[in-house]
mmCIF file with all atom_site columns, C-alpha atoms in Angstrom:
data_model
loop_
_atom_site.group_PDB
_atom_site.id
_atom_site.type_symbol
_atom_site.label_atom_id
_atom_site.label_alt_id
_atom_site.label_comp_id
_atom_site.label_asym_id
_atom_site.label_entity_id
_atom_site.label_seq_id
_atom_site.pdbx_PDB_ins_code
_atom_site.Cartn_x
_atom_site.Cartn_y
_atom_site.Cartn_z
_atom_site.occupancy
_atom_site.B_iso_or_equiv
_atom_site.pdbx_formal_charge
_atom_site.auth_seq_id
_atom_site.auth_comp_id
_atom_site.auth_asym_id
_atom_site.auth_atom_id
_atom_site.pdbx_PDB_model_num
ATOM 1   C CA . UNK A 1 1   ? 278.429 43.976 244.851 1.00 37.00 ? 1270 UNK A CA 1
ATOM 2   C CA . UNK A 1 2   ? 277.477 40.832 242.589 1.00 44.00 ? 1271 UNK A CA 1
ATOM 3   C CA . UNK A 1 3   ? 273.584 39.985 242.838 1.00 52.00 ? 1272 UNK A CA 1
ATOM 4   C CA . UNK A 1 4   ? 273.205 36.447 243.358 1.00 59.00 ? 1273 UNK A CA 1
ATOM 5   C CA . UNK A 1 5   ? 270.468 33.954 241.880 1.00 81.00 ? 1274 UNK A CA 1
ATOM 6   C CA . UNK A 1 6   ? 268.637 31.826 244.184 1.00 88.00 ? 1275 UNK A CA 1
ATOM 7   C CA . UNK A 1 7   ? 268.963 27.954 243.328 1.00 91.00 ? 1276 UNK A CA 1
ATOM 8   C CA . UNK A 1 8   ? 266.201 25.387 245.063 1.00 94.00 ? 1277 UNK A CA 1
ATOM 9   C CA . UNK A 1 9   ? 267.267 21.921 243.968 1.00 96.00 ? 1278 UNK A CA 1
ATOM 10  C CA . UNK A 1 10  ? 264.617 19.248 244.954 1.00 96.00 ? 1279 UNK A CA 1
ATOM 11  C CA . UNK A 1 11  ? 264.828 15.348 244.403 1.00 97.00 ? 1280 UNK A CA 1
ATOM 12  C CA . UNK A 1 12  ? 261.944 13.951 242.062 1.00 97.00 ? 1281 UNK A CA 1
ATOM 13  C CA . UNK A 1 13  ? 263.331 10.419 241.660 1.00 96.00 ? 1282 UNK A CA 1
ATOM 14  C CA . UNK A 1 14  ? 260.032 9.030  243.432 1.00 96.00 ? 1283 UNK A CA 1
ATOM 15  C CA . UNK A 1 15  ? 257.974 11.213 240.787 1.00 96.00 ? 1284 UNK A CA 1
ATOM 16  C CA . UNK A 1 16  ? 260.189 10.090 237.814 1.00 97.00 ? 1285 UNK A CA 1
ATOM 17  C CA . UNK A 1 17  ? 259.853 6.090  239.361 1.00 96.00 ? 1286 UNK A CA 1
ATOM 18  C CA . UNK A 1 18  ? 256.251 6.412  240.023 1.00 96.00 ? 1287 UNK A CA 1
ATOM 19  C CA . UNK A 1 19  ? 255.495 7.615  236.181 1.00 96.00 ? 1288 UNK A CA 1
ATOM 20  C CA . UNK A 1 20  ? 258.921 6.399  234.213 1.00 96.00 ? 1289 UNK A CA 1
ATOM 21  C CA . UNK A 1 21  ? 256.421 2.601  233.465 1.00 96.00 ? 1290 UNK A CA 1
ATOM 22  C CA . UNK A 1 22  ? 253.743 4.526  232.150 1.00 97.00 ? 1291 UNK A CA 1
ATOM 23  C CA . UNK A 1 23  ? 255.141 7.121  230.660 1.00 96.00 ? 1292 UNK A CA 1
ATOM 24  C CA . UNK A 1 24  ? 257.555 4.705  228.516 1.00 96.00 ? 1293 UNK A CA 1
ATOM 25  C CA . UNK A 1 25  ? 254.532 2.737  227.234 1.00 95.00 ? 1294 UNK A CA 1
ATOM 26  C CA . UNK A 1 26  ? 252.953 5.964  226.136 1.00 96.00 ? 1295 UNK A CA 1
ATOM 27  C CA . UNK A 1 27  ? 255.934 7.078  224.082 1.00 95.00 ? 1296 UNK A CA 1
ATOM 28  C CA . UNK A 1 28  ? 256.132 4.100  222.389 1.00 94.00 ? 1297 UNK A CA 1
ATOM 29  C CA . UNK A 1 29  ? 253.171 4.947  220.425 1.00 93.00 ? 1298 UNK A CA 1
ATOM 30  C CA . UNK A 1 30  ? 254.855 8.605  219.037 1.00 92.00 ? 1299 UNK A CA 1
ATOM 31  C CA . UNK A 1 31  ? 257.703 8.944  216.562 1.00 87.00 ? 1300 UNK A CA 1
ATOM 32  C CA . UNK A 1 32  ? 260.686 9.827  218.845 1.00 84.00 ? 1301 UNK A CA 1
ATOM 33  C CA . UNK A 1 33  ? 261.057 12.902 216.995 1.00 83.00 ? 1302 UNK A CA 1
ATOM 34  C CA . UNK A 1 34  ? 258.106 14.254 217.803 1.00 86.00 ? 1303 UNK A CA 1
ATOM 35  C CA . UNK A 1 35  ? 259.301 14.672 221.781 1.00 85.00 ? 1304 UNK A CA 1
ATOM 36  C CA . UNK A 1 36  ? 263.033 14.601 221.414 1.00 84.00 ? 1305 UNK A CA 1
ATOM 37  C CA . UNK A 1 37  ? 263.556 12.363 224.985 1.00 91.00 ? 1306 UNK A CA 1
ATOM 38  C CA . UNK A 1 38  ? 261.843 11.159 227.742 1.00 94.00 ? 1307 UNK A CA 1
ATOM 39  C CA . UNK A 1 39  ? 264.055 13.370 229.500 1.00 93.00 ? 1308 UNK A CA 1
ATOM 40  C CA . UNK A 1 40  ? 262.317 16.561 227.738 1.00 93.00 ? 1309 UNK A CA 1
ATOM 41  C CA . UNK A 1 41  ? 258.943 15.168 228.672 1.00 95.00 ? 1310 UNK A CA 1
ATOM 42  C CA . UNK A 1 42  ? 259.718 15.085 232.118 1.00 96.00 ? 1311 UNK A CA 1
ATOM 43  C CA . UNK A 1 43  ? 260.834 18.711 231.944 1.00 96.00 ? 1312 UNK A CA 1
ATOM 44  C CA . UNK A 1 44  ? 257.885 19.643 229.879 1.00 95.00 ? 1313 UNK A CA 1
ATOM 45  C CA . UNK A 1 45  ? 255.842 18.489 232.471 1.00 97.00 ? 1314 UNK A CA 1
ATOM 46  C CA . UNK A 1 46  ? 257.383 20.068 235.551 1.00 97.00 ? 1315 UNK A CA 1
ATOM 47  C CA . UNK A 1 47  ? 257.908 23.644 233.437 1.00 96.00 ? 1316 UNK A CA 1
ATOM 48  C CA . UNK A 1 48  ? 254.136 23.399 232.977 1.00 96.00 ? 1317 UNK A CA 1
ATOM 49  C CA . UNK A 1 49  ? 253.197 22.678 236.466 1.00 96.00 ? 1318 UNK A CA 1
ATOM 50  C CA . UNK A 1 50  ? 255.612 25.292 237.325 1.00 95.00 ? 1319 UNK A CA 1
ATOM 51  C CA . UNK A 1 51  ? 254.089 27.917 235.161 1.00 94.00 ? 1320 UNK A CA 1
ATOM 52  C CA . UNK A 1 52  ? 250.078 26.980 235.987 1.00 92.00 ? 1321 UNK A CA 1
ATOM 53  C CA . UNK A 1 53  ? 250.356 26.389 239.582 1.00 93.00 ? 1322 UNK A CA 1
ATOM 54  C CA . UNK A 1 54  ? 253.318 28.854 240.773 1.00 91.00 ? 1323 UNK A CA 1
ATOM 55  C CA . UNK A 1 55  ? 252.637 31.300 238.382 1.00 89.00 ? 1324 UNK A CA 1
ATOM 56  C CA . UNK A 1 56  ? 255.988 31.831 237.296 1.00 90.00 ? 1325 UNK A CA 1
ATOM 57  C CA . UNK A 1 57  ? 257.674 31.738 233.878 1.00 89.00 ? 1326 UNK A CA 1
ATOM 58  C CA . UNK A 1 58  ? 259.583 29.595 232.833 1.00 91.00 ? 1327 UNK A CA 1
ATOM 59  C CA . UNK A 1 59  ? 262.703 29.908 230.536 1.00 88.00 ? 1328 UNK A CA 1
ATOM 60  C CA . UNK A 1 60  ? 262.625 27.504 227.189 1.00 86.00 ? 1329 UNK A CA 1
ATOM 61  C CA . UNK A 1 61  ? 258.827 26.623 228.216 1.00 89.00 ? 1330 UNK A CA 1
ATOM 62  C CA . UNK A 1 62  ? 256.699 25.572 225.027 1.00 88.00 ? 1331 UNK A CA 1
ATOM 63  C CA . UNK A 1 63  ? 253.068 25.400 226.462 1.00 83.00 ? 1332 UNK A CA 1
ATOM 64  C CA . UNK A 1 64  ? 251.458 25.393 223.332 1.00 85.00 ? 1333 UNK A CA 1
ATOM 65  C CA . UNK A 1 65  ? 253.801 22.251 222.424 1.00 87.00 ? 1334 UNK A CA 1
ATOM 66  C CA . UNK A 1 66  ? 250.511 19.796 220.994 1.00 91.00 ? 1335 UNK A CA 1
ATOM 67  C CA . UNK A 1 67  ? 252.872 16.377 221.095 1.00 93.00 ? 1336 UNK A CA 1
ATOM 68  C CA . UNK A 1 68  ? 253.247 16.935 225.154 1.00 94.00 ? 1337 UNK A CA 1
ATOM 69  C CA . UNK A 1 69  ? 249.974 18.048 225.568 1.00 94.00 ? 1338 UNK A CA 1
ATOM 70  C CA . UNK A 1 70  ? 249.169 14.557 224.258 1.00 95.00 ? 1339 UNK A CA 1
ATOM 71  C CA . UNK A 1 71  ? 251.633 12.336 225.912 1.00 96.00 ? 1340 UNK A CA 1
ATOM 72  C CA . UNK A 1 72  ? 249.858 14.255 229.270 1.00 96.00 ? 1341 UNK A CA 1
ATOM 73  C CA . UNK A 1 73  ? 246.653 13.776 228.753 1.00 96.00 ? 1342 UNK A CA 1
ATOM 74  C CA . UNK A 1 74  ? 247.354 9.705  227.869 1.00 96.00 ? 1343 UNK A CA 1
ATOM 75  C CA . UNK A 1 75  ? 249.744 9.675  231.006 1.00 97.00 ? 1344 UNK A CA 1
ATOM 76  C CA . UNK A 1 76  ? 246.935 11.329 233.011 1.00 96.00 ? 1345 UNK A CA 1
ATOM 77  C CA . UNK A 1 77  ? 244.643 8.483  231.884 1.00 95.00 ? 1346 UNK A CA 1
ATOM 78  C CA . UNK A 1 78  ? 246.724 5.910  232.960 1.00 94.00 ? 1347 UNK A CA 1
ATOM 79  C CA . UNK A 1 79  ? 248.079 6.554  236.338 1.00 94.00 ? 1348 UNK A CA 1
ATOM 80  C CA . UNK A 1 80  ? 246.090 5.714  239.506 1.00 90.00 ? 1349 UNK A CA 1
ATOM 81  C CA . UNK A 1 81  ? 245.976 9.045  240.866 1.00 91.00 ? 1350 UNK A CA 1
ATOM 82  C CA . UNK A 1 82  ? 245.680 12.281 239.368 1.00 94.00 ? 1351 UNK A CA 1
ATOM 83  C CA . UNK A 1 83  ? 249.018 13.510 237.805 1.00 95.00 ? 1352 UNK A CA 1
ATOM 84  C CA . UNK A 1 84  ? 248.539 17.148 239.437 1.00 94.00 ? 1353 UNK A CA 1
ATOM 85  C CA . UNK A 1 85  ? 248.147 15.922 242.817 1.00 94.00 ? 1354 UNK A CA 1
ATOM 86  C CA . UNK A 1 86  ? 251.826 14.011 242.179 1.00 94.00 ? 1355 UNK A CA 1
ATOM 87  C CA . UNK A 1 87  ? 253.207 17.148 240.737 1.00 96.00 ? 1356 UNK A CA 1
ATOM 88  C CA . UNK A 1 88  ? 251.762 19.535 243.482 1.00 95.00 ? 1357 UNK A CA 1
ATOM 89  C CA . UNK A 1 89  ? 253.425 16.948 245.793 1.00 94.00 ? 1358 UNK A CA 1
ATOM 90  C CA . UNK A 1 90  ? 256.834 16.814 244.537 1.00 95.00 ? 1359 UNK A CA 1
ATOM 91  C CA . UNK A 1 91  ? 257.446 20.011 242.620 1.00 96.00 ? 1360 UNK A CA 1
ATOM 92  C CA . UNK A 1 92  ? 257.801 23.419 244.666 1.00 94.00 ? 1361 UNK A CA 1
ATOM 93  C CA . UNK A 1 93  ? 258.569 26.390 243.563 1.00 93.00 ? 1362 UNK A CA 1
ATOM 94  C CA . UNK A 1 94  ? 257.943 29.435 245.735 1.00 91.00 ? 1363 UNK A CA 1
ATOM 95  C CA . UNK A 1 95  ? 258.057 33.435 244.835 1.00 87.00 ? 1364 UNK A CA 1
ATOM 96  C CA . UNK A 1 96  ? 261.184 34.391 246.375 1.00 86.00 ? 1365 UNK A CA 1
ATOM 97  C CA . UNK A 1 97  ? 261.745 37.716 244.821 1.00 80.00 ? 1366 UNK A CA 1
ATOM 98  C CA . UNK A 1 98  ? 258.861 40.098 245.017 1.00 75.00 ? 1367 UNK A CA 1
ATOM 99  C CA . UNK A 1 99  ? 259.799 41.782 241.461 1.00 69.00 ? 1368 UNK A CA 1
ATOM 100 C CA . UNK A 1 100 ? 261.009 39.094 239.332 1.00 67.00 ? 1369 UNK A CA 1
ATOM 101 C CA . UNK A 1 101 ? 258.750 35.775 237.893 1.00 81.00 ? 1370 UNK A CA 1
ATOM 102 C CA . UNK A 1 102 ? 261.231 34.102 235.722 1.00 87.00 ? 1371 UNK A CA 1
ATOM 103 C CA . UNK A 1 103 ? 262.669 30.867 236.598 1.00 91.00 ? 1372 UNK A CA 1
ATOM 104 C CA . UNK A 1 104 ? 265.065 28.160 234.985 1.00 92.00 ? 1373 UNK A CA 1
ATOM 105 C CA . UNK A 1 105 ? 263.935 24.658 235.486 1.00 94.00 ? 1374 UNK A CA 1
ATOM 106 C CA . UNK A 1 106 ? 266.244 22.082 234.476 1.00 95.00 ? 1375 UNK A CA 1
ATOM 107 C CA . UNK A 1 107 ? 266.417 18.501 235.288 1.00 95.00 ? 1376 UNK A CA 1
ATOM 108 C CA . UNK A 1 108 ? 269.675 16.871 236.336 1.00 95.00 ? 1377 UNK A CA 1
ATOM 109 C CA . UNK A 1 109 ? 270.941 13.593 236.962 1.00 91.00 ? 1378 UNK A CA 1
ATOM 110 C CA . UNK A 1 110 ? 267.151 12.286 236.499 1.00 87.00 ? 1379 UNK A CA 1
ATOM 111 C CA . UNK A 1 111 ? 266.446 13.201 239.756 1.00 94.00 ? 1380 UNK A CA 1
ATOM 112 C CA . UNK A 1 112 ? 267.301 16.323 240.706 1.00 96.00 ? 1381 UNK A CA 1
ATOM 113 C CA . UNK A 1 113 ? 265.490 19.218 239.900 1.00 97.00 ? 1382 UNK A CA 1
ATOM 114 C CA . UNK A 1 114 ? 266.792 22.511 239.669 1.00 95.00 ? 1383 UNK A CA 1
ATOM 115 C CA . UNK A 1 115 ? 264.852 25.693 240.037 1.00 94.00 ? 1384 UNK A CA 1
ATOM 116 C CA . UNK A 1 116 ? 266.649 28.720 239.360 1.00 91.00 ? 1385 UNK A CA 1
ATOM 117 C CA . UNK A 1 117 ? 265.293 32.131 240.078 1.00 89.00 ? 1386 UNK A CA 1
ATOM 118 C CA . UNK A 1 118 ? 266.238 34.996 238.254 1.00 83.00 ? 1387 UNK A CA 1
ATOM 119 C CA . UNK A 1 119 ? 266.702 38.507 240.536 1.00 74.00 ? 1388 UNK A CA 1
ATOM 120 C CA . UNK A 1 120 ? 267.740 40.835 237.456 1.00 66.00 ? 1389 UNK A CA 1
ATOM 121 C CA . UNK A 1 121 ? 266.717 39.624 234.074 1.00 60.00 ? 1390 UNK A CA 1
ATOM 122 C CA . UNK A 1 122 ? 267.098 36.646 232.560 1.00 56.00 ? 1391 UNK A CA 1
ATOM 123 C CA . UNK A 1 123 ? 271.013 36.123 233.280 1.00 55.00 ? 1392 UNK A CA 1
ATOM 124 C CA . UNK A 1 124 ? 272.468 33.868 235.733 1.00 52.00 ? 1393 UNK A CA 1
ATOM 125 C CA . UNK A 1 125 ? 275.770 34.071 237.548 1.00 50.00 ? 1394 UNK A CA 1
ATOM 126 C CA . UNK A 1 126 ? 275.508 30.384 238.290 1.00 52.00 ? 1395 UNK A CA 1
ATOM 127 C CA . UNK A 1 127 ? 276.497 27.874 235.306 1.00 53.00 ? 1396 UNK A CA 1
ATOM 128 C CA . UNK A 1 128 ? 275.141 24.412 236.327 1.00 55.00 ? 1397 UNK A CA 1
ATOM 129 C CA . UNK A 1 129 ? 276.924 23.058 233.928 1.00 54.00 ? 1398 UNK A CA 1
ATOM 130 C CA . UNK A 1 130 ? 279.489 23.374 230.983 1.00 42.00 ? 1399 UNK A CA 1
ATOM 131 C CA . UNK A 1 131 ? 279.473 23.564 227.254 1.00 44.00 ? 1400 UNK A CA 1
ATOM 132 C CA . UNK A 1 132 ? 280.791 19.906 227.065 1.00 45.00 ? 1401 UNK A CA 1
ATOM 133 C CA . UNK A 1 133 ? 278.368 18.838 229.798 1.00 48.00 ? 1402 UNK A CA 1
ATOM 134 C CA . UNK A 1 134 ? 280.550 18.511 232.707 1.00 46.00 ? 1403 UNK A CA 1
ATOM 135 C CA . UNK A 1 135 ? 279.836 20.470 235.772 1.00 46.00 ? 1404 UNK A CA 1
ATOM 136 C CA . UNK A 1 136 ? 282.261 23.255 237.097 1.00 43.00 ? 1405 UNK A CA 1
ATOM 137 C CA . UNK A 1 137 ? 284.028 23.206 239.437 1.00 41.00 ? 1406 UNK A CA 1
ATOM 138 C CA . UNK A 1 138 ? 283.087 24.569 242.923 1.00 33.00 ? 1407 UNK A CA 1
ATOM 139 C CA . UNK A 1 139 ? 284.655 28.076 244.362 1.00 36.00 ? 1408 UNK A CA 1
ATOM 140 C CA . UNK A 1 140 ? 287.092 27.465 246.836 1.00 31.00 ? 1409 UNK A CA 1
#
C-alpha cells in the first residue's frame, strides 16, 4: 500500500499583493545576484515563518542567509502592519503527522502556496512539476 503525503494548498495572492510594491523598492537597492529573484524572497519569508511559528523543518530553507534577513528587516520597516501578523494570517502549516516534521514549501503560479507534508522521510510520490516546469497530467 502506498503511503501518500498530504499537500495543503493556500492562496497567498492578497499577501503578495500587499507586500509586492514595498518589496520591489527594497530589492532595487540590492544586487540581483544576492537574492536570486523576488519569487525566492517570497518563498524564503514563508519558509522562515513555517519554521519559526509552526516548528516544522522546511526542505531547502536556509535560515542563516544574511541577505534575506536584511530584506525582511527593511520590509518590516516599510509596512503599515507587522510582517509577522500578515504571514500569520495567510500562511498556515498545521502539524498533521505526529511523527514527522519535514515539509516542502513552494510558491507556484505566484499566488498558490503548496505545503507538502512527508510521512516517510523526505521523499514524495507526488510530483508538483516536471523537470521542464510543466505540470504532470492528473491521474484518471
